[in-house]
């Protein structure tokens, strides 16, 4: 089905009174055959209050709350009374598809009789996600691929290219995510362009039928635009708008916002990138200039190949000289290319020039950025961290650069001139929102507005009826114009419909030794075996590394009588499907399973977490951020490492209860969750399960569940 609903009808009166959000929620819940929940009502009022007041809002809403309806209803209501759309941003494709394929179509149909027109919606992604008709037809040379040494991979990519060509003649959207099964990046890049490479709709021969432009046009006419955190960040950072005009943003899966924004604004530099830029520009300028850039890239490769991987606290002299050579050679090529808008009458030549400029700009700017990251007198003055990532058989070593914080960017670019609602099942870490609020640039303590409904009282959320719509909108715009919109924020936990103490047990294996670096101790393997046997399988094992997950799988397959799957045996989607459909089956894995598994029912009775998921001590970005916070007088461990661990722990523990009837155990084998000084902070970040350290009680409870 198309991703946007029926456009507003011209003959529907715009004078229809818009009911308050509570009435719209009742209408929507009745239409889908659901039941209103107290947390959902609290949330819909809080979101409406935030939109009216102009203050930002963080909402922790547990699984089963119905938070999508709770933010979509006030968003749609606002779109009906303003000229702009409301943007809803998510971290995962799965939630985007849920919103545009299920939630929004049902909601639009249910609310249409009570609104001036049926709500319209669209999904919008970055340009790279859409097939470029002109690139596909022009036959541009494929100079972007890293060399593939395995002939089987070359053949596989060739087959993917052929499949894309066939799909290109059938697709109505050009959206990469609709190409199933998917294709690798090497194949897709032959049919897509970045925003900087794009010729623009007016200059491109295929501009009138451009998939990306058509998606933008649909978004521009819609009441709700669904996008992703990456595009939201790019829209906020760039000088040119990518999203339609909007004053309200809803950030779902907000616990991932900082990582996704960090990824967008990070940079990398390798010999391959330099070589691509040199090849792209080689046919457009004097060859000796392109050769100079190619030689600088080869010097970079030679240096990085022998250098040790890890964080660079000081800039080695030879690396500084090499980066300067790369930068200067790229700039010489940029200068030789001449005006950026040349070849106006030759689309193919213009396309090649844009591609060359894009690669050269990236090489030049990243090299300069890396040079600028060093030379600060004090640690508190450092803004970015640079590190070397070792190469693999398929990829050469590369340098990476990332900001030590994105708080300032988010504060100025995202929160500065719009109202932002952030929501997730996991936001109040250690029982407070301040930790994530600081990472978002909202600050904490005195800078935070008191949360409406913090004590369960929703009377202070203002009038959510229709009588004051115009007045509220005027006040909100005045507040924005005065620059006060980003000054206030509120945090509210609307709870969960689940009875956590009666439905789940948090078991911390206090008697086990602390985890070491040499793999899983035998005591851990014995504990896992006993727990799984008591549960009759039905176990999701969440491990801190793929190595640990594979080691546990190999060691336990001979000890257990139930099927045991490991991430990597097949596609994650198929493994989760098999796990959900076959009750005794167990599934072991790492990071993507901590947040991406939704298996309600008897197939999941036990979640095992092998250790507290702190970032690796040698992780360049995390360790640099800890040091930076400490240099400013803060607690680097708690602000960075413990916050990271608390988020993942809460997400992992959240896999257990996915429906009202679910019951089971979350077993954390790491005794530090019971004994360490920071244990209270981590436990306060978890759902309020009934706690115990007694393994006999846990095994007995699992056996009773297995027999029921």
XYZ file of C-alpha atoms in Angstrom:
708
model
C 0.000 0.000 0.000
C 1.242 3.592 -0.489
C 2.917 5.196 2.487
C 0.713 8.256 2.552
C -2.991 8.355 3.176
C -5.760 10.081 1.204
C -5.137 13.796 0.747
C -7.463 16.223 2.540
C -10.777 16.650 0.766
C -11.579 20.155 -0.369
C -15.242 19.928 0.517
C -14.675 19.167 4.192
C -15.352 22.208 6.304
C -12.316 23.661 8.043
C -14.590 25.018 10.752
C -15.152 21.650 12.394
C -14.507 21.899 16.125
C -11.560 19.703 17.078
C -12.282 17.625 20.192
C -9.823 17.530 23.102
C -7.116 14.872 23.011
C -8.873 12.726 25.619
C -11.922 12.399 23.368
C -9.775 11.647 20.320
C -7.916 8.984 22.294
C -11.189 7.340 23.293
C -12.334 7.336 19.683
C -9.060 5.810 18.488
C -8.870 3.130 21.176
C -12.478 2.108 20.554
C -11.836 1.888 16.809
C -8.913 -0.504 17.234
C -10.695 -2.583 19.861
C -8.335 -1.680 22.672
C -8.589 -0.404 26.218
C -7.445 2.983 27.461
C -4.623 2.781 29.991
C -3.906 5.327 32.751
C -0.342 5.841 31.518
C -1.578 6.434 27.997
C -4.036 9.091 29.184
C -1.330 10.786 31.250
C 1.032 10.772 28.286
C -1.451 12.145 25.743
C -2.180 15.058 28.097
C 1.517 15.691 28.761
C 2.366 15.749 25.056
C -0.515 18.128 24.366
C 0.667 20.367 27.202
C 4.221 20.410 25.795
C 2.967 21.383 22.340
C 0.872 24.197 23.790
C 3.531 25.513 26.181
C 6.516 25.197 23.856
C 8.565 23.359 26.476
C 10.319 20.108 25.674
C 9.154 16.829 27.176
C 10.811 13.501 27.964
C 8.351 10.637 28.496
C 9.307 7.219 29.765
C 6.512 4.857 28.733
C 6.860 1.162 29.430
C 6.092 -1.575 26.928
C 2.353 -1.969 26.455
C 1.515 1.644 27.348
C 0.368 2.468 23.832
C 2.762 5.395 23.497
C 2.437 5.605 19.704
C -1.224 6.622 19.995
C -0.378 8.876 22.926
C 1.971 11.035 20.861
C 0.319 10.672 17.447
C -3.058 12.011 18.586
C -1.823 15.377 19.942
C 0.569 15.574 16.968
C -2.274 15.177 14.479
C -4.414 17.598 16.448
C -1.630 20.188 16.278
C -1.186 19.636 12.535
C -4.881 20.413 12.065
C -4.487 23.825 13.719
C -1.111 24.881 12.271
C 0.426 25.282 8.816
C 3.287 22.849 9.334
C 3.615 19.103 9.716
C 4.667 17.214 12.812
C 7.828 15.150 12.372
C 8.078 11.752 14.073
C 11.595 10.346 14.176
C 12.511 6.735 14.991
C 15.774 4.798 15.290
C 14.689 1.591 13.587
C 13.122 0.629 10.284
C 10.786 -1.728 12.155
C 9.111 1.121 14.058
C 8.898 3.286 10.935
C 7.075 0.513 9.122
C 4.794 -0.084 12.106
C 3.831 3.589 12.114
C 3.165 4.003 8.381
C 1.775 0.534 7.669
C -0.348 -0.040 10.761
C -0.693 2.708 13.373
C -1.223 5.780 11.188
C -3.625 4.225 8.639
C -5.890 2.901 11.398
C -5.673 6.140 13.371
C -6.370 8.351 10.341
C -9.466 6.356 9.450
C -10.741 6.366 13.036
C -10.252 10.119 13.587
C -11.357 11.375 10.158
C -15.051 11.938 11.126
C -14.028 14.127 14.061
C -11.402 16.273 12.298
C -11.498 18.895 9.524
C -10.009 16.327 7.142
C -8.571 12.838 7.214
C -5.004 13.042 8.534
C -2.349 12.473 5.888
C 1.085 11.020 6.486
C 4.267 10.053 4.658
C 7.633 8.466 5.292
C 10.807 10.341 4.351
C 14.371 9.044 4.401
C 17.768 10.301 3.327
C 18.449 10.551 -0.404
C 20.825 7.598 -0.256
C 17.843 5.376 0.575
C 16.150 6.031 -2.779
C 17.127 4.695 -6.180
C 18.469 7.444 -8.472
C 16.838 7.020 -11.877
C 19.446 9.131 -13.630
C 22.466 7.309 -12.165
C 20.854 3.984 -13.039
C 20.298 5.061 -16.635
C 23.468 7.097 -17.199
C 25.787 4.195 -16.465
C 28.178 6.164 -14.246
C 31.406 4.245 -13.550
C 31.415 2.301 -10.311
C 34.504 3.752 -8.648
C 33.235 3.597 -5.082
C 33.581 -0.067 -4.257
C 36.341 -1.290 -2.038
C 38.137 -4.137 -3.711
C 36.557 -7.503 -3.042
C 39.138 -10.237 -2.865
C 36.698 -13.130 -2.665
C 35.385 -14.020 -6.170
C 32.232 -15.384 -4.567
C 31.464 -11.947 -3.132
C 32.073 -10.322 -6.517
C 29.593 -12.722 -8.108
C 27.085 -12.166 -5.305
C 27.313 -8.389 -5.774
C 26.832 -8.827 -9.516
C 23.653 -10.799 -8.934
C 22.411 -8.084 -6.563
C 23.081 -5.426 -9.200
C 21.009 -7.380 -11.705
C 18.182 -7.730 -9.184
C 18.204 -3.973 -8.509
C 17.989 -3.307 -12.251
C 14.937 -5.532 -12.531
C 13.352 -3.991 -9.425
C 13.993 -0.480 -10.777
C 11.507 -1.133 -13.574
C 8.780 -2.170 -11.125
C 9.116 -0.068 -7.982
C 6.743 2.810 -7.311
C 8.773 4.334 -4.465
C 12.431 3.492 -5.183
C 12.799 2.894 -1.426
C 15.695 0.531 -0.707
C 13.871 -1.016 2.243
C 11.192 -2.343 -0.093
C 13.783 -4.425 -1.962
C 13.483 -7.844 -0.279
C 15.779 -9.604 0.255
C 18.146 -6.712 0.729
C 21.375 -5.977 -1.112
C 24.832 -5.023 0.091
C 26.195 -1.492 0.101
C 28.534 -2.129 -2.847
C 25.590 -2.990 -5.087
C 23.272 -0.249 -3.844
C 25.799 2.578 -4.215
C 25.799 1.999 -7.970
C 22.171 3.173 -8.039
C 22.067 5.934 -5.396
C 23.539 9.370 -4.744
C 24.028 11.452 -1.630
C 22.386 14.855 -1.207
C 25.692 16.533 -2.090
C 26.127 14.449 -5.257
C 22.595 15.110 -6.488
C 22.283 17.470 -9.457
C 18.998 18.840 -8.174
C 15.528 18.325 -9.563
C 15.712 21.271 -11.975
C 19.006 20.201 -13.592
C 18.628 16.426 -13.569
C 17.063 14.825 -16.676
C 15.142 12.519 -14.342
C 14.229 15.276 -11.892
C 10.511 15.172 -12.644
C 10.317 11.487 -11.740
C 12.955 11.419 -8.998
C 11.941 9.039 -6.212
C 13.568 11.184 -3.505
C 11.858 14.351 -4.750
C 8.506 12.580 -4.987
C 8.913 11.401 -1.386
C 9.733 14.965 -0.312
C 6.670 16.255 -2.162
C 4.413 13.759 -0.375
C 5.967 14.727 2.938
C 5.419 18.409 2.224
C 1.672 17.830 1.847
C 1.304 15.605 4.910
C 0.216 16.230 8.465
C 2.653 13.685 9.931
C 6.084 12.913 8.470
C 7.856 9.789 9.715
C 11.644 9.835 9.403
C 14.766 8.535 11.153
C 17.177 10.029 13.669
C 19.938 10.335 11.059
C 17.873 12.450 8.659
C 16.500 14.473 11.578
C 20.077 15.276 12.604
C 21.176 16.137 9.062
C 18.134 18.393 8.616
C 19.004 20.191 11.844
C 22.710 20.577 11.025
C 22.573 21.543 7.329
C 21.897 25.021 6.000
C 19.269 23.707 3.566
C 16.061 22.011 4.826
C 15.455 18.346 4.098
C 12.236 17.996 6.070
C 9.038 20.009 5.571
C 8.476 23.085 7.700
C 7.670 21.972 11.247
C 7.518 23.296 14.782
C 7.010 20.013 16.640
C 9.219 16.910 16.626
C 8.497 13.603 18.349
C 11.613 11.487 18.906
C 10.600 7.887 19.539
C 13.288 5.401 20.634
C 14.948 8.510 22.086
C 17.476 6.462 24.053
C 19.281 6.002 20.712
C 19.318 9.669 19.698
C 22.831 10.536 20.908
C 24.474 7.511 19.262
C 22.672 8.079 15.950
C 23.546 11.783 15.880
C 27.154 11.010 16.805
C 27.323 8.599 13.890
C 25.995 11.246 11.491
C 28.539 13.892 12.514
C 31.540 11.539 12.742
C 34.090 11.349 9.948
C 36.522 8.805 8.550
C 39.526 8.856 6.276
C 41.284 5.997 4.489
C 43.454 5.335 1.466
C 40.372 3.972 -0.323
C 38.462 7.245 0.115
C 41.414 9.247 -1.165
C 41.819 6.915 -4.152
C 38.112 7.234 -5.038
C 38.401 11.032 -4.970
C 41.537 10.896 -7.137
C 39.885 8.610 -9.699
C 36.738 10.712 -9.832
C 38.642 13.915 -10.506
C 41.348 12.352 -12.691
C 39.456 12.794 -15.974
C 38.413 16.354 -15.186
C 41.724 18.110 -14.340
C 45.399 17.881 -15.150
C 46.600 14.373 -14.382
C 49.582 15.403 -12.255
C 47.234 16.971 -9.679
C 45.162 13.807 -9.406
C 48.384 11.782 -9.196
C 49.550 13.979 -6.323
C 46.362 13.173 -4.414
C 46.709 9.464 -5.187
C 50.309 9.491 -3.893
C 49.218 11.229 -0.692
C 46.635 8.497 -0.199
C 49.295 5.836 -0.674
C 51.476 7.564 1.928
C 48.504 7.519 4.294
C 47.966 3.805 3.678
C 51.624 2.973 4.320
C 51.565 4.891 7.578
C 48.264 3.489 8.883
C 49.190 -0.103 7.998
C 52.087 -0.168 10.482
C 50.593 2.098 13.162
C 48.967 0.565 16.272
C 45.185 0.755 16.466
C 43.586 2.843 19.178
C 42.936 6.367 20.377
C 45.358 9.156 19.468
C 45.817 11.584 22.345
C 48.681 13.407 20.626
C 49.273 13.885 16.907
C 52.449 12.087 15.766
C 54.572 14.396 13.601
C 54.626 12.034 10.630
C 50.846 11.603 10.732
C 50.354 15.351 10.915
C 52.546 15.819 7.854
C 50.679 13.087 5.954
C 47.254 14.515 6.801
C 48.456 17.936 5.644
C 49.646 16.404 2.358
C 46.236 14.778 1.821
C 44.411 18.002 2.687
C 46.547 20.183 0.424
C 46.417 17.743 -2.496
C 42.618 17.577 -2.226
C 42.406 21.375 -2.135
C 44.574 21.659 -5.244
C 42.157 19.348 -7.060
C 39.132 21.312 -5.815
C 40.684 24.557 -7.055
C 41.527 23.023 -10.440
C 37.938 21.864 -10.927
C 36.788 25.475 -11.115
C 33.235 26.729 -10.448
C 30.948 24.264 -8.728
C 28.018 25.039 -10.993
C 29.881 24.449 -14.245
C 28.572 22.269 -17.097
C 25.000 23.436 -16.582
C 23.993 22.259 -20.038
C 25.573 18.806 -19.784
C 23.892 16.730 -17.047
C 26.322 13.816 -17.335
C 29.378 16.077 -17.041
C 27.681 17.986 -14.202
C 27.005 14.714 -12.412
C 30.645 13.657 -12.663
C 31.777 17.054 -11.362
C 29.370 16.908 -8.416
C 30.599 13.419 -7.561
C 34.211 14.605 -7.698
C 33.496 17.684 -5.550
C 31.668 15.532 -2.997
C 34.571 13.111 -2.567
C 37.215 15.845 -2.544
C 35.304 17.939 0.008
C 34.967 14.937 2.299
C 38.678 14.102 2.079
C 39.799 17.715 2.534
C 37.393 18.599 5.344
C 38.005 15.382 7.287
C 41.782 15.737 7.094
C 41.522 19.327 8.317
C 39.114 18.293 11.051
C 41.558 15.662 12.298
C 44.410 18.183 12.376
C 42.202 20.602 14.333
C 41.427 17.931 16.947
C 44.911 18.302 18.442
C 47.004 21.035 19.978
C 44.722 22.109 22.832
C 46.454 23.232 26.013
C 43.904 21.656 28.342
C 41.749 18.532 28.071
C 38.606 20.587 28.711
C 39.319 22.499 25.483
C 39.364 19.355 23.359
C 36.248 18.996 21.193
C 36.877 15.790 19.230
C 38.712 12.494 19.441
C 40.666 10.747 16.683
C 41.484 7.064 16.573
C 42.907 4.458 14.247
C 40.796 1.431 13.410
C 42.700 -1.629 12.265
C 42.066 -2.970 8.777
C 40.589 -6.298 7.794
C 40.927 -8.610 4.788
C 38.195 -6.578 3.051
C 38.976 -3.074 4.286
C 42.156 -1.057 4.815
C 42.877 0.637 8.150
C 41.178 3.973 8.615
C 41.182 7.016 10.833
C 38.001 8.095 12.561
C 37.051 11.375 14.207
C 34.008 12.010 16.405
C 32.784 14.759 18.745
C 33.231 14.244 22.466
C 29.676 15.486 22.940
C 26.739 16.332 20.695
C 24.880 18.166 23.459
C 25.687 21.617 22.083
C 24.671 20.658 18.542
C 21.370 19.224 19.711
C 20.665 22.185 21.993
C 21.288 24.748 19.254
C 20.125 22.913 16.141
C 17.342 20.558 17.227
C 15.856 22.022 20.394
C 16.495 25.688 19.652
C 13.478 26.631 17.552
C 10.974 23.818 17.901
C 9.169 21.786 20.542
C 10.641 18.309 20.981
C 8.952 15.347 22.655
C 11.327 12.477 23.443
C 9.973 9.088 24.415
C 11.145 5.535 25.026
C 10.617 2.701 27.459
C 14.066 3.577 28.872
C 14.886 7.202 29.695
C 14.907 7.585 33.497
C 18.301 6.099 34.369
C 18.876 5.603 38.049
C 15.329 6.880 38.464
C 16.056 10.315 36.928
C 16.036 11.913 33.478
C 19.019 14.199 34.134
C 21.664 11.868 32.684
C 20.161 11.672 29.211
C 18.961 15.281 29.379
C 22.570 16.447 29.721
C 23.585 14.332 26.724
C 20.746 15.928 24.725
C 21.914 19.404 25.716
C 18.874 20.128 27.854
C 20.780 20.304 31.120
C 19.457 19.096 34.437
C 18.502 20.213 37.913
C 17.442 23.868 38.096
C 17.236 24.190 34.306
C 14.497 21.606 34.083
C 10.849 22.448 34.349
C 8.888 20.429 36.857
C 7.236 17.531 35.121
C 3.489 17.851 34.772
C 1.968 14.781 36.319
C 5.220 13.788 38.074
C 3.250 12.792 41.120
C 0.406 11.294 39.154
C -1.533 14.575 39.140
C -2.505 15.628 35.624
C -4.568 18.651 36.556
C -1.653 21.062 36.011
C -1.286 20.163 32.327
C -3.452 22.970 31.124
C -6.592 23.028 29.070
C -6.396 20.349 26.379
C -9.747 21.287 24.868
C -10.275 23.245 21.712
C -11.367 26.526 23.241
C -7.859 27.918 23.584
C -6.203 26.574 20.459
C -5.609 29.933 18.793
C -4.512 31.578 22.032
C -2.139 28.717 22.877
C -0.641 28.795 19.374
C -0.060 32.540 19.634
C 1.652 32.184 23.009
C 3.796 29.339 21.773
C 4.963 31.247 18.685
C 5.701 34.334 20.791
C 7.776 32.224 23.140
C 9.719 30.768 20.224
C 10.278 34.210 18.717
C 11.693 35.433 22.018
C 14.119 32.486 22.029
C 12.678 30.961 25.188
C 11.410 27.740 23.683
C 14.524 25.709 24.523
C 14.797 26.900 28.136
C 12.325 24.532 29.772
C 11.860 20.828 29.773
C 9.949 18.273 31.800
C 10.450 14.589 32.454
C 7.596 12.228 33.239
C 7.385 8.468 33.760
C 3.881 7.284 32.882
C 4.607 3.781 34.135
C 3.700 0.462 32.583
C 0.520 -1.608 32.390
C 2.538 -4.623 33.571
C 2.652 -5.685 37.214
C 6.410 -6.198 37.288
C 6.768 -7.484 40.889
C 4.103 -10.154 40.281
C 5.107 -11.030 36.728
C 8.879 -11.040 36.813
C 11.873 -11.850 38.982
C 15.224 -10.061 38.852
C 17.822 -12.633 39.848
C 21.386 -11.475 40.444
C 23.810 -14.401 40.836
C 25.690 -12.853 43.738
C 27.537 -16.094 44.502
C 29.333 -16.239 41.145
C 32.860 -14.877 40.632
C 33.265 -11.554 38.876
C 33.491 -11.929 35.104
C 36.996 -11.900 33.685
C 38.557 -11.296 30.294
C 39.295 -14.953 29.532
C 35.829 -16.035 28.454
C 32.981 -17.470 30.491
C 34.104 -19.237 33.695
C 32.886 -22.794 34.235
C 30.687 -21.558 37.087
C 28.808 -19.349 34.623
C 28.263 -22.230 32.207
C 26.920 -24.412 35.025
C 24.586 -21.613 36.173
C 23.262 -21.075 32.636
C 22.707 -24.826 32.210
C 20.717 -25.123 35.447
C 18.571 -22.089 34.656
C 17.742 -23.247 31.123
C 16.915 -26.751 32.289
C 14.589 -25.324 34.935
C 12.882 -23.140 32.328
C 12.561 -25.984 29.823
C 14.459 -23.910 27.263
C 12.520 -20.733 26.362
C 15.647 -18.623 26.985
C 17.060 -15.491 25.385
C 20.759 -15.223 26.197
C 22.143 -11.688 25.914
C 25.926 -11.575 25.898
C 28.330 -8.661 26.053
C 30.243 -9.847 22.960
C 29.746 -12.171 20.016
C 32.763 -14.135 21.165
C 31.058 -14.849 24.494
C 27.773 -15.783 22.776
C 29.502 -18.234 20.441
C 31.629 -19.719 23.237
C 28.550 -20.300 25.394
C 26.671 -21.867 22.479
C 29.525 -24.233 21.676
C 30.006 -25.225 25.316
C 26.303 -25.759 26.096
C 24.985 -27.528 23.006
C 26.257 -30.857 24.334
C 24.910 -30.189 27.838
C 21.356 -29.185 26.929
C 18.575 -31.261 25.458
C 16.743 -28.247 23.980
C 17.501 -26.588 20.611
C 20.091 -23.819 20.902
C 20.471 -21.112 18.234
C 23.239 -18.534 18.029
C 23.214 -15.189 16.280
C 25.126 -15.605 13.041
C 23.788 -19.094 12.320
C 21.251 -17.438 10.008
C 19.725 -14.000 9.522
C 18.696 -12.490 12.844
C 15.094 -12.090 11.663
C 14.795 -15.798 10.825
C 16.471 -16.858 14.074
C 14.049 -14.760 16.138
C 11.128 -16.203 14.162
C 12.312 -19.761 14.828
C 12.864 -18.936 18.498
C 9.335 -17.523 18.830
C 7.623 -20.424 17.054
C 9.351 -23.330 18.813
C 8.812 -23.012 22.578
C 11.758 -25.089 23.898
C 14.266 -23.258 21.685
C 16.936 -20.964 23.141
C 18.576 -18.065 21.305
C 21.984 -16.590 22.197
C 23.338 -13.374 20.748
C 24.690 -9.905 21.300
C 23.879 -6.231 20.760
C 20.995 -6.301 18.243
C 19.122 -8.827 20.401
C 19.347 -6.582 23.459
C 16.955 -4.113 21.834
C 15.357 -5.750 18.820
C 13.471 -8.808 20.096
C 9.715 -8.804 20.709
C 8.564 -12.317 21.610
C 5.399 -12.335 23.744
C 3.984 -15.581 25.085
C 5.424 -18.817 26.488
C 8.399 -18.989 24.094
C 10.299 -16.557 26.337
C 10.401 -17.230 30.071
C 14.025 -16.487 30.866
C 16.399 -13.689 29.877
C 20.029 -14.333 30.796
C 22.537 -11.457 30.833
C 26.130 -12.638 31.193
C 27.665 -9.397 32.491
C 26.957 -5.701 32.986
C 27.332 -4.254 29.466
C 29.905 -1.561 30.127
C 31.696 -0.232 27.042
C 35.077 -1.826 26.438
C 37.851 -0.057 28.412
C 39.760 0.426 25.145
C 36.768 1.850 23.250
C 38.255 5.085 21.862
C 35.165 7.270 21.932
C 33.772 6.087 25.254
C 37.114 6.311 27.061
C 37.773 9.779 25.620
C 34.345 10.963 26.721
C 34.927 9.653 30.239
C 38.249 11.503 30.457
C 36.655 14.687 29.102
C 33.856 14.639 31.685
C 36.404 14.039 34.463
C 38.515 16.979 33.236
C 35.449 19.184 33.655
C 35.043 18.020 37.259
C 32.347 15.394 36.649
C 32.243 11.659 37.216
C 33.285 10.231 33.867
C 32.524 6.648 34.792
C 28.975 7.356 35.930
C 28.192 9.871 33.167
C 29.423 7.686 30.322
C 30.143 4.041 31.172
C 27.443 3.517 33.806
C 24.855 5.399 31.751
C 25.671 3.243 28.707
C 25.386 0.079 30.807
C 22.129 1.196 32.437
C 20.509 1.835 29.061
C 21.464 -1.560 27.667
C 20.550 -3.393 30.872
C 17.118 -1.789 30.908
C 16.603 -2.575 27.239
C 17.735 -6.167 27.732
C 15.542 -6.705 30.787
C 12.649 -5.214 28.805
C 12.677 -8.230 26.469
C 10.980 -10.369 29.151
C 7.493 -8.906 29.513
C 5.947 -8.089 26.144
C 2.262 -8.735 26.944
C -0.041 -8.647 29.965
C 0.144 -12.413 30.420
C 3.924 -12.844 30.253
C 5.841 -14.082 33.274
C 9.444 -15.031 33.802
C 12.924 -14.273 35.106
C 15.703 -11.853 34.195
C 18.937 -13.479 35.402
C 22.053 -11.307 35.593
C 25.090 -13.473 36.201
C 27.409 -10.578 37.036
C 27.582 -10.271 40.864
C 28.629 -6.629 40.621
C 24.952 -5.763 40.131
C 24.558 -6.681 43.812
C 27.903 -5.646 45.296
C 29.407 -2.672 43.435
C 29.047 0.950 44.539
C 27.225 1.782 41.312
C 24.848 -1.197 41.603
C 22.008 0.883 43.019
C 22.069 3.235 40.032
C 21.892 0.295 37.608
C 19.124 -1.501 39.505
C 17.090 1.718 39.718
C 17.245 1.874 35.918
C 15.548 -1.541 35.571
C 11.845 -2.366 35.681
C 10.663 -2.997 39.265
C 10.841 -6.813 39.210
C 10.794 -8.812 42.436
C 14.500 -9.113 43.380
C 16.375 -12.124 44.720
C 19.902 -13.555 44.935
C 18.707 -17.091 45.770
C 19.318 -19.503 42.856
C 17.081 -22.203 44.391
C 14.074 -19.869 44.471
C 14.643 -18.872 40.864
C 14.962 -22.436 39.596
C 11.825 -23.416 41.510
C 9.876 -20.496 39.986
C 11.052 -21.395 36.490
C 10.043 -25.022 36.952
C 6.557 -23.957 38.040
C 6.255 -21.726 34.976
C 7.475 -24.523 32.726
C 4.878 -26.904 34.127
C 1.996 -24.429 33.843
